PDB file of C-alpha atoms in Angstrom:
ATOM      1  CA  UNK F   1      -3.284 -24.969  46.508  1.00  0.00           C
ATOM      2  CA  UNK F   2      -5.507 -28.211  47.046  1.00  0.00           C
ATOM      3  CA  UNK F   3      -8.594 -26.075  47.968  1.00  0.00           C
ATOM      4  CA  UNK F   4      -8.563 -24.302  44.747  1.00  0.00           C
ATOM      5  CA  UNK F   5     -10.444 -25.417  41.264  1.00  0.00           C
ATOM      6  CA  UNK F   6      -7.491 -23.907  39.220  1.00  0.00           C
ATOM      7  CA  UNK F   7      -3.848 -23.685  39.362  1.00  0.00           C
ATOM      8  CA  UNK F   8      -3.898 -20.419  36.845  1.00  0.00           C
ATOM      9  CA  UNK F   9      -2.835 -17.195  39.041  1.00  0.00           C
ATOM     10  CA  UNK F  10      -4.764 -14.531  39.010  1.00  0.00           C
ATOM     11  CA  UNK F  11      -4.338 -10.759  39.118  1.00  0.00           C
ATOM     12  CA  UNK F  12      -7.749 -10.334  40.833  1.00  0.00           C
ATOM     13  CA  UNK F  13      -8.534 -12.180  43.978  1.00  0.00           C
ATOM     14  CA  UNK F  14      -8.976 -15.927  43.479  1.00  0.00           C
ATOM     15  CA  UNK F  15     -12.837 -16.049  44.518  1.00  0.00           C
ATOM     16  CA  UNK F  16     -13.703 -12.824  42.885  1.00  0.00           C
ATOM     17  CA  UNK F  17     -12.349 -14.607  39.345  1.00  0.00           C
ATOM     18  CA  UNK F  18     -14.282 -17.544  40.349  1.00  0.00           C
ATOM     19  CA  UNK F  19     -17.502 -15.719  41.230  1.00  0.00           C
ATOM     20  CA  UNK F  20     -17.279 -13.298  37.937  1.00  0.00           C
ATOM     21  CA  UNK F  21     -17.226 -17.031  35.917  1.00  0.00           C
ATOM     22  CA  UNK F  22     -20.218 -18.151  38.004  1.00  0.00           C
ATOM     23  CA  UNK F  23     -22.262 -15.223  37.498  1.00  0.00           C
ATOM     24  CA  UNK F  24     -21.379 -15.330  33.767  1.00  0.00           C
ATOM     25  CA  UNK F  25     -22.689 -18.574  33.114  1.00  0.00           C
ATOM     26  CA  UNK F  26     -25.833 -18.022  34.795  1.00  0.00           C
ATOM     27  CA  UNK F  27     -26.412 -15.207  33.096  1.00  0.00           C
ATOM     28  CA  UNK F  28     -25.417 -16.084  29.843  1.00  0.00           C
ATOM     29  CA  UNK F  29     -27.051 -19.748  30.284  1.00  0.00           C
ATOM     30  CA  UNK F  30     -30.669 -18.287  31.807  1.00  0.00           C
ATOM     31  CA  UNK F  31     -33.556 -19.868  30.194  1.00  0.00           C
ATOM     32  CA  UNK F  32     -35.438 -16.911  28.952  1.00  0.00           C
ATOM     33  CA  UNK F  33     -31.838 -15.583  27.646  1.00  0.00           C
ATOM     34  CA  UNK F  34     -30.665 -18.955  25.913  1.00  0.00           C
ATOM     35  CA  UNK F  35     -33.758 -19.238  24.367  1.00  0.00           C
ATOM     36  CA  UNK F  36     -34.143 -15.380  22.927  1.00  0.00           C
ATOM     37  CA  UNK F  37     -30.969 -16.205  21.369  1.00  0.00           C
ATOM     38  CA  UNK F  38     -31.564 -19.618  19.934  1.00  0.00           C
ATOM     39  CA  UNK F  39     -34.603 -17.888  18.389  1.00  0.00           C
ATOM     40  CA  UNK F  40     -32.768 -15.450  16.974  1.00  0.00           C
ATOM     41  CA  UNK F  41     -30.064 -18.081  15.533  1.00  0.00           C
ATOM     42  CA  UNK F  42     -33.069 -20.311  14.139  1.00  0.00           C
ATOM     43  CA  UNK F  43     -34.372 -17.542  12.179  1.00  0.00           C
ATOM     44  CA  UNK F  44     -30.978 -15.606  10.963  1.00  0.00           C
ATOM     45  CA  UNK F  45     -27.834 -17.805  11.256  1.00  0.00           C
ATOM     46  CA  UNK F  46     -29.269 -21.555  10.768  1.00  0.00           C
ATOM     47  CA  UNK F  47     -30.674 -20.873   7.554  1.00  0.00           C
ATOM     48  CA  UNK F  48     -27.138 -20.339   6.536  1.00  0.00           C
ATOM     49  CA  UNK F  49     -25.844 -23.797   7.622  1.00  0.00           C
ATOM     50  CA  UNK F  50     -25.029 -25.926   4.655  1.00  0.00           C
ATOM     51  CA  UNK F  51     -27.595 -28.419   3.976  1.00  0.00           C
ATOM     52  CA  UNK F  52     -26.814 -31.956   4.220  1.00  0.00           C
ATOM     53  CA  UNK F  53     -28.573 -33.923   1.471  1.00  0.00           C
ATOM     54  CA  UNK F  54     -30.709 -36.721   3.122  1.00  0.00           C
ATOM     55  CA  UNK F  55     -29.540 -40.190   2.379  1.00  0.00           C
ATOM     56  CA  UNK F  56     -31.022 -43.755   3.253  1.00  0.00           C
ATOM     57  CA  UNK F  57     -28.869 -43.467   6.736  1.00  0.00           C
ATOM     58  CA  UNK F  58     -30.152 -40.246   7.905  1.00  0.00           C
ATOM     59  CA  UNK F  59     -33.475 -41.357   6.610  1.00  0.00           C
ATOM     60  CA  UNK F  60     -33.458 -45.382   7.915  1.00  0.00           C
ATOM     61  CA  UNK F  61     -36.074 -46.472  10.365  1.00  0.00           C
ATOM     62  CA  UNK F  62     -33.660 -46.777  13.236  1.00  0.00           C
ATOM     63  CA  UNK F  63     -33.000 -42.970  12.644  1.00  0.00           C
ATOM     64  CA  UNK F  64     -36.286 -42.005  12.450  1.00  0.00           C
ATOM     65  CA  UNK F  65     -37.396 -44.153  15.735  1.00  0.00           C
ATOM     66  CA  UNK F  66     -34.392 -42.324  17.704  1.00  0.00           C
ATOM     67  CA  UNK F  67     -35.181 -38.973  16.853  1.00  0.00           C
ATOM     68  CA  UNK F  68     -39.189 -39.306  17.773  1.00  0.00           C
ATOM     69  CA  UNK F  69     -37.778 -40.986  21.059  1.00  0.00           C
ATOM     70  CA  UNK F  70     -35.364 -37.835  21.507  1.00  0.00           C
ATOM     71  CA  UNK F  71     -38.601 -35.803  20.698  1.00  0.00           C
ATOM     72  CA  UNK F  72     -40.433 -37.374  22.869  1.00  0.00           C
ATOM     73  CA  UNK F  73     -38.143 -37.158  25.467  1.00  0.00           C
ATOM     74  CA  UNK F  74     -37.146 -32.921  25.173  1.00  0.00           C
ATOM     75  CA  UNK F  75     -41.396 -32.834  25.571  1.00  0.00           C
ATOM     76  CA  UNK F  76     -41.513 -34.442  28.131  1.00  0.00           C
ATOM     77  CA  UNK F  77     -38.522 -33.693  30.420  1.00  0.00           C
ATOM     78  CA  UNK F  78     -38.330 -29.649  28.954  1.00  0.00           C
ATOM     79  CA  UNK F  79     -42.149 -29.213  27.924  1.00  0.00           C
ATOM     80  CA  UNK F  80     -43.597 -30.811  30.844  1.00  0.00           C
ATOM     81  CA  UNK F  81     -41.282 -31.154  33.732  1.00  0.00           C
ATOM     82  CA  UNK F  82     -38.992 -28.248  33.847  1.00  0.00           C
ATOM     83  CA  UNK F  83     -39.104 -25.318  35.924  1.00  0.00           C
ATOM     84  CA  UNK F  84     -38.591 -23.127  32.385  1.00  0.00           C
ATOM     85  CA  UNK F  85     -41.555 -25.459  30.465  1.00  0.00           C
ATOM     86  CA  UNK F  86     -43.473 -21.783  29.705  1.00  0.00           C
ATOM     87  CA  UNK F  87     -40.181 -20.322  28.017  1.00  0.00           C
ATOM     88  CA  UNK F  88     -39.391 -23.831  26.020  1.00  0.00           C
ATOM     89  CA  UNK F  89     -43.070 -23.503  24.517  1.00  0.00           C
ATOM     90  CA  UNK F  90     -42.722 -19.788  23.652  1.00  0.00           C
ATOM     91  CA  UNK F  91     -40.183 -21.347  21.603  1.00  0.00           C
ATOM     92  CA  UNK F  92     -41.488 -24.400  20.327  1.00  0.00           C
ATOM     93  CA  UNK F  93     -44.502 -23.810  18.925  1.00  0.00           C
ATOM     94  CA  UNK F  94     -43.280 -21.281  16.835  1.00  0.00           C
ATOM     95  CA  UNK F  95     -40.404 -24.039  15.473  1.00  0.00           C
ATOM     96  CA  UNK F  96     -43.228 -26.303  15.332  1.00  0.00           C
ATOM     97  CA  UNK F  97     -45.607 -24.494  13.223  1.00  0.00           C
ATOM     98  CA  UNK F  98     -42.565 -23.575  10.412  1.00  0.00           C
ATOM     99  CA  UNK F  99     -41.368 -27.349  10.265  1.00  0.00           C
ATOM    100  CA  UNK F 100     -38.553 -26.420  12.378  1.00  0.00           C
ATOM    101  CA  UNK F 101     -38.090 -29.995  13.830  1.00  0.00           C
ATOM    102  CA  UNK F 102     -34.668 -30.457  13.567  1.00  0.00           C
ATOM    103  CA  UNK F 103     -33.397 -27.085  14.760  1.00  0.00           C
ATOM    104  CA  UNK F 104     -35.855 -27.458  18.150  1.00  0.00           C
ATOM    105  CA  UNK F 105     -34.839 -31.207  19.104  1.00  0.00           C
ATOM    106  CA  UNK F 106     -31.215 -29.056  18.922  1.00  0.00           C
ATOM    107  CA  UNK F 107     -32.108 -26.218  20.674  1.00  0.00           C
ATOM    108  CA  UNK F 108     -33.971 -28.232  23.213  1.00  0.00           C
ATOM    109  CA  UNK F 109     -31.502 -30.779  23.898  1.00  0.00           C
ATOM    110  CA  UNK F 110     -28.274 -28.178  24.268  1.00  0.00           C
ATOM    111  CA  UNK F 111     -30.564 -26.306  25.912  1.00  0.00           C
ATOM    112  CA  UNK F 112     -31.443 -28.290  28.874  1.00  0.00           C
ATOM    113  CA  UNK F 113     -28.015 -29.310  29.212  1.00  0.00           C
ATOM    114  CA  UNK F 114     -26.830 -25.781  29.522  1.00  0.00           C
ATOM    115  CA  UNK F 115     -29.399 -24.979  31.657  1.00  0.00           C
ATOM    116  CA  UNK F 116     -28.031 -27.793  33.689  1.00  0.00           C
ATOM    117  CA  UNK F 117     -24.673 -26.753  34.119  1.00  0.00           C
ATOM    118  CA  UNK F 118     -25.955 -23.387  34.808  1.00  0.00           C
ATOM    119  CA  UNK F 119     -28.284 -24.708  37.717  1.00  0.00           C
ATOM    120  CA  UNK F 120     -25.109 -26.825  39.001  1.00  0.00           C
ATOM    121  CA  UNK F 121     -22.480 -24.130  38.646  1.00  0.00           C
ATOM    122  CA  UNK F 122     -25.014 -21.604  40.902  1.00  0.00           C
ATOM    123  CA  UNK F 123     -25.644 -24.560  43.604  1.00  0.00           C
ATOM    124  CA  UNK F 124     -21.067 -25.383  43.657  1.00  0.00           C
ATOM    125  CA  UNK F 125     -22.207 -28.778  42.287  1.00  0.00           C
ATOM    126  CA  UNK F 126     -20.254 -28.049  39.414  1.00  0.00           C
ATOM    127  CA  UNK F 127     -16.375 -26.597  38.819  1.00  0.00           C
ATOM    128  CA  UNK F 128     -15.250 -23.297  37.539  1.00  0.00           C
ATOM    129  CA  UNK F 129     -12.099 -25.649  35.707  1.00  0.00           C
ATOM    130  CA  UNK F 130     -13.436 -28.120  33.670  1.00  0.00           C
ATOM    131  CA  UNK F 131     -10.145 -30.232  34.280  1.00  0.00           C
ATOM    132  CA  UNK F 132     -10.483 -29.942  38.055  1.00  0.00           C
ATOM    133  CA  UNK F 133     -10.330 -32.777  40.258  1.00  0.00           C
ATOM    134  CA  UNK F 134     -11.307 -31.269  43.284  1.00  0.00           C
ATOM    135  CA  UNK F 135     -15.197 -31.902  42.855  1.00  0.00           C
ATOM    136  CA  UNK F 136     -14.596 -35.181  40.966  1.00  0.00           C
ATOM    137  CA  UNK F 137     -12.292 -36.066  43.970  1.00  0.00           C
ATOM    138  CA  UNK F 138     -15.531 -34.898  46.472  1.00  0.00           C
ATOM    139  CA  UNK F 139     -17.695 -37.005  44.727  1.00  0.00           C
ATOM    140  CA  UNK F 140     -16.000 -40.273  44.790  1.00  0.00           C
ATOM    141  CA  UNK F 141     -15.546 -39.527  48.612  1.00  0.00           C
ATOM    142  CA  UNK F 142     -19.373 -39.466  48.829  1.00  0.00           C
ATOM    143  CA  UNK F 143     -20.199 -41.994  46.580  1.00  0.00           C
TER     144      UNK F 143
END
C-alpha cells in the first residue's frame, strides 16, 4: 500500500501501530524526561565507561578548537534558543561545576537531536519507518 510508511502487517490496526510509535517517542524523547535520565546515566553508568587515555590527537589544537566551537554551539542553540533552555541548564550547570565537559557536549548534542526527531515525528514531518520513502518521496515533490 503506497499510502503506508511500512510494508510490515500488523495484528492491530495500521494507524493505531503507527500512533502507539508516535506517542512513544515523544514520550520517551521529552526534554524534561531525556534529560532526568541522562542525569542519571552521567552520575551511575558513565563513570563505568572505559577511559580512553588522552593522546596528542585527542589533545591537538584542531581538536580542542572543534570541541569549544561544538560548545559553543549546544550554548547557544540549546542554552539560549530552545524552547527546553530551563531544563538543559538544570542539567548543565551541575555537569559544569563537576568538570563534566565531555559527558554534557554529549548529552547536549544527542539531546537536541532527539528532541528533534521527537518534535518532527509529533508534527508527521518525520516517518514511523526509518527506510520509508514515502516522506522522502513528499519532500522532493516540494522541493
Amino acid at each position: 500500500d503506497e499510502s503506508r510508511e511500512s510494508n510490515v502487517e500488523f495484528l492491530l490496526p495500521y494507524e493505531q501501530v503507527v500512533e502507539m510509535w508516535r506517542r512513544c517517542i515523544t514520550t520517551a524523547y521529552e526534554p524534561e524526561f531525556l534529560y532526568q535520565r541522562y542525569a542519571y546515566n552521567v552520575q551511575n553508568t558513565y563513570p563505568n565507561r572505559i577511559k580512553v587515555p588522552n593522546s596528542p590527537a585527542r589533545t591537538s589544537k584542531e581538536k580542542i578548537l572543534k570541541g569549544l566551537t561544538i560548545m559553543g554551539n549546544i550554548l547557544l542553540r540549546v542554552g539560549v534558543f530552545s524552547n527546553y533552555r530551563k531544563t538543559f541548564w538544570k542539567f548543565a550547570k551541575p555537569a559544569f561545576k563537576a568538570g563534566k565537559i565531555e559527558s554534557l557536549i554529549h548529552v547536549g548534542m544527542v539531546g537536541h537531536h532527539l528532541i528533534q526527531f521527537a518534535k518532527e515525528c509529533a508534527t508527521g514531518k518525520e516517518s514511523a519507518s526509518f527506510y520509508s520513502q514515502k516522506l522522502r518521496q513528499q519532500r522532493q515533490k516540494g522541493a
